[in-house]
Amino acid sequence: MEKSQIVIRAKPSPAIDLLTEAKSLSALAGQEAECTRCPLYKNATQVVPGEGSPQARVLLIGEQPGDVEDRSGRPFVGPSGKLLDIALERAGVERDKCFVTNAVKHFKFDPRGKRRLHKKPDAGEIDACRWWLDRERALLQPGLIVALGATAIRCALGRSEAVSQLRGEIFDLDGGAQFLATVHPSSLLRLKDESDKRQAWRGFLADLSKIASWIEKDEARAAR
Ligand code: URA
């Protein structure tokens, strides 16, 4: 069977009653600001909710806010975000057509003097924050969910899968939407060797260009 014919089964989440819960993404952001579902809220400056048009058909999921995002309250505006913007543009994807969020919505870090060093969220923190991603999905009803890196994959699917197993293919999700995984842009920033960097960049653009083709087909379908 072709990889793309496989339906990915996500771990089911408890049902969401949108009649009794937040009815808009901006109301949801207000609720997220009060989040105490895991201890990360204690040291972060603020929550960083998802951002973008409520009509976006693509949901782009990162890992967690970094230092710049934590201070500004906006996702993907620091170094990884700048690289993501360039990559999206080169791949032909308008960021405005995506709702951009993170798996974990508070910055996790190790204080080192005046610096705050990014620390990977653990499975418990990702699973606790899945609550918010589930609600973003319920309100947005995206047609394509894009996971940038392993943390985003875990949050979207409710279980861990290697990026290398899934990347670059569009799969059907059992909940109805489609799913694409690729690397997190910060993995490119960490590479030292020039030829590794070039290869990783090409691979990242190839994966993101699948979003551009998906949007094109989706818009053509909607216009029919
Ligand atoms: N900034 C974000 O908002 N998310 C990431 O995953 C990395 C940087």
Coordinates of C-alpha atoms and ligand atoms in Angstrom, one line a residue:
M1 CA 0.0 0.0 0.0
E2 CA 1.3 3.5 -0.8
K3 CA 2.1 5.4 2.3
S4 CA -0.3 8.2 1.3
Q5 CA -3.2 5.7 1.3
I6 CA -2.7 4.9 4.9
V7 CA -5.2 6.5 7.3
I8 CA -3.6 7.7 10.5
R9 CA -5.5 6.9 13.6
A10 CA -5.0 9.5 16.3
K11 CA -5.5 8.8 20.0
P12 CA -9.1 9.9 20.6
S13 CA -9.6 13.0 22.7
P14 CA -12.6 13.6 25.0
A15 CA -15.6 15.1 23.1
I16 CA -15.8 18.9 22.9
D17 CA -19.2 20.6 23.4
L18 CA -18.8 23.9 21.5
L19 CA -22.2 25.0 22.9
T20 CA -20.7 25.3 26.4
E21 CA -17.1 26.1 25.5
A22 CA -15.3 29.0 23.8
K23 CA -17.2 29.8 20.6
S24 CA -14.3 31.6 18.8
L25 CA -10.6 31.4 18.5
S26 CA -10.2 34.8 20.2
A27 CA -12.4 33.6 23.2
L28 CA -10.3 30.5 23.3
A29 CA -7.1 32.6 23.5
G30 CA -8.7 34.3 26.5
Q31 CA -9.2 31.0 28.2
E32 CA -5.7 29.9 27.4
A33 CA -4.3 32.9 29.2
E34 CA -5.8 31.4 32.4
C35 CA -4.3 27.9 31.8
T36 CA -2.8 26.0 34.7
R37 CA -3.1 22.5 33.1
C38 CA 0.7 22.0 33.7
P39 CA 3.3 23.9 35.6
L40 CA 4.8 25.7 32.6
Y41 CA 2.6 28.8 33.2
K42 CA 4.4 29.6 36.4
N43 CA 7.7 30.7 34.8
A44 CA 6.5 31.9 31.3
T45 CA 5.8 35.6 30.7
Q46 CA 2.5 34.8 29.1
V47 CA 0.6 32.3 27.1
V48 CA 1.2 32.3 23.3
P49 CA -2.1 31.4 21.6
G50 CA -2.4 30.4 18.0
E51 CA -2.7 33.2 15.4
G52 CA -4.3 33.6 12.0
S53 CA -7.6 33.8 10.2
P54 CA -10.5 31.7 11.6
Q55 CA -11.2 30.8 7.9
A56 CA -7.7 29.3 7.4
R57 CA -7.9 25.8 6.0
V58 CA -4.3 24.9 7.1
L59 CA -3.3 24.5 10.7
L60 CA 0.4 24.8 11.2
I61 CA 1.7 23.4 14.5
G62 CA 5.1 24.2 16.0
E63 CA 6.7 23.0 19.2
Q64 CA 6.4 25.8 21.8
P65 CA 7.1 29.5 22.0
G66 CA 10.7 30.6 22.2
D67 CA 12.2 33.5 24.1
V68 CA 11.0 36.1 21.6
E69 CA 7.5 34.6 21.3
D70 CA 7.2 34.5 25.1
R71 CA 7.9 38.2 25.4
S72 CA 5.7 39.2 22.4
G73 CA 2.8 36.8 23.0
R74 CA 2.9 35.8 19.2
P75 CA 3.9 32.5 17.7
F76 CA 6.8 32.1 15.3
V77 CA 8.2 35.6 15.4
G78 CA 11.7 34.8 16.6
P79 CA 14.6 33.2 14.6
S80 CA 12.7 30.0 13.8
G81 CA 9.7 32.0 12.8
K82 CA 11.8 34.2 10.4
L83 CA 13.2 31.1 8.8
L84 CA 9.8 29.5 8.6
D85 CA 8.5 32.7 6.8
I86 CA 11.3 32.5 4.2
A87 CA 10.7 28.8 3.7
L88 CA 6.9 29.3 3.3
E89 CA 7.4 32.0 0.8
R90 CA 9.9 30.0 -1.2
A91 CA 7.6 27.0 -1.2
G92 CA 4.7 29.2 -2.4
V93 CA 2.6 29.2 0.8
E94 CA 1.1 32.4 2.1
R95 CA 1.4 32.4 5.9
D96 CA -1.9 34.3 6.0
K97 CA -3.6 31.2 4.7
C98 CA -2.5 29.2 7.7
F99 CA -3.5 29.4 11.3
V100 CA -0.2 29.1 13.2
T101 CA 0.0 27.6 16.6
N102 CA 2.2 25.6 19.0
A103 CA 1.7 22.2 20.6
V104 CA 2.7 23.7 24.0
K105 CA 1.6 27.2 24.6
H106 CA 4.0 28.3 27.3
F107 CA 7.7 28.8 27.0
K108 CA 9.8 26.1 28.8
F109 CA 13.3 27.1 29.5
D110 CA 16.4 26.8 31.8
P111 CA 17.5 30.1 33.2
R112 CA 21.2 30.6 32.6
G113 CA 22.2 34.0 34.1
K114 CA 20.4 36.6 32.0
R115 CA 19.6 34.0 29.2
R116 CA 16.7 31.6 29.0
L117 CA 17.6 28.4 27.2
H118 CA 14.9 26.6 25.4
K119 CA 14.0 23.2 27.0
K120 CA 12.1 20.5 25.2
P121 CA 8.6 20.0 26.6
D122 CA 8.0 16.5 28.0
A123 CA 5.2 14.1 27.0
G124 CA 3.1 15.0 30.1
E125 CA 3.3 18.7 29.1
I126 CA 2.5 18.0 25.5
D127 CA -0.5 15.8 26.4
A128 CA -1.8 18.4 28.9
C129 CA -1.7 21.1 26.2
R130 CA -3.4 18.8 23.6
W131 CA -6.6 20.1 25.3
W132 CA -6.1 23.5 23.6
L133 CA -5.0 22.1 20.2
D134 CA -8.2 20.0 20.2
R135 CA -10.3 23.1 20.8
E136 CA -8.4 25.1 18.1
R137 CA -9.1 22.2 15.7
A138 CA -12.8 22.0 16.7
L139 CA -13.2 25.8 16.0
L140 CA -11.1 26.0 12.9
Q141 CA -12.0 22.7 11.3
P142 CA -8.8 22.7 9.2
G143 CA -8.6 20.6 6.0
L144 CA -4.8 20.1 6.4
I145 CA -2.9 19.8 9.7
V146 CA 0.8 20.4 9.4
A147 CA 3.1 19.2 12.2
L148 CA 6.5 20.8 12.4
G149 CA 8.7 18.3 14.4
A150 CA 8.1 15.5 16.8
T151 CA 6.4 17.6 19.6
A152 CA 3.8 18.8 17.1
I153 CA 3.3 15.2 15.9
R154 CA 2.7 14.0 19.4
C155 CA 0.2 16.7 20.1
A156 CA -1.7 16.2 16.9
L157 CA -1.8 12.4 17.1
G158 CA -1.8 11.9 20.9
R159 CA 1.2 9.6 20.5
S160 CA 4.8 9.7 19.5
E161 CA 5.8 9.0 15.9
A162 CA 9.2 9.7 14.4
V163 CA 9.3 12.6 12.0
S164 CA 11.4 10.4 9.5
Q165 CA 8.5 7.9 9.3
L166 CA 5.9 10.5 8.3
R167 CA 7.5 13.5 6.7
G168 CA 6.6 14.7 3.3
E169 CA 3.5 12.6 2.7
I170 CA -0.1 13.8 3.0
F171 CA -2.1 11.2 5.0
D172 CA -5.8 11.1 5.8
L173 CA -6.5 11.4 9.5
D174 CA -9.3 9.3 10.9
G175 CA -11.1 12.5 12.1
G176 CA -11.6 13.7 8.5
A177 CA -8.7 16.2 8.0
Q178 CA -5.4 15.5 6.3
F179 CA -2.0 15.4 7.9
L180 CA 1.5 16.4 6.8
A181 CA 4.6 16.2 9.0
T182 CA 8.0 17.8 8.5
V183 CA 10.9 18.9 10.5
H184 CA 10.9 21.9 12.9
P185 CA 12.7 24.9 11.4
S186 CA 14.9 25.2 14.4
S187 CA 16.5 21.8 13.4
L188 CA 17.9 23.6 10.3
L189 CA 19.3 26.5 12.4
R190 CA 21.3 24.0 14.5
L191 CA 23.1 22.5 11.5
K192 CA 26.8 23.5 11.2
D193 CA 27.9 21.8 8.0
E194 CA 27.1 23.8 4.8
S195 CA 26.2 20.8 2.7
D196 CA 24.0 19.4 5.5
K197 CA 22.3 22.8 5.7
R198 CA 21.6 22.9 1.9
Q199 CA 20.2 19.3 1.9
A200 CA 18.0 20.0 4.9
W201 CA 16.7 23.2 3.4
R202 CA 15.8 21.5 0.1
G203 CA 14.0 18.8 2.0
F204 CA 12.1 21.3 4.1
L205 CA 11.0 23.3 1.0
A206 CA 10.0 20.1 -0.7
D207 CA 7.8 19.2 2.3
L208 CA 6.3 22.7 2.5
S209 CA 5.6 22.8 -1.2
K210 CA 3.0 20.0 -0.5
I211 CA 1.1 22.6 1.5
A212 CA 1.1 24.9 -1.5
S213 CA -0.3 22.2 -3.8
W214 CA -2.9 21.2 -1.2
I215 CA -4.1 24.8 -0.9
E216 CA -4.3 25.1 -4.7
K217 CA -6.4 21.9 -5.0
D218 CA -8.6 22.9 -2.0
E219 CA -9.3 26.4 -3.5
A220 CA -10.1 24.9 -6.9
R221 CA -12.5 22.4 -5.2
A222 CA -14.2 25.3 -3.3
A223 CA -14.6 27.4 -6.4
R224 CA -16.4 24.6 -8.3
Ligands
URA1 N1 8.6 29.7 18.0 C1 7.3 29.3 18.0 O1 6.3 30.0 18.2 N2 7.2 27.9 18.0 C2 8.2 27.1 17.8 O2 8.0 25.9 17.7 C3 9.5 27.7 17.8 C4 9.6 29.0 17.8

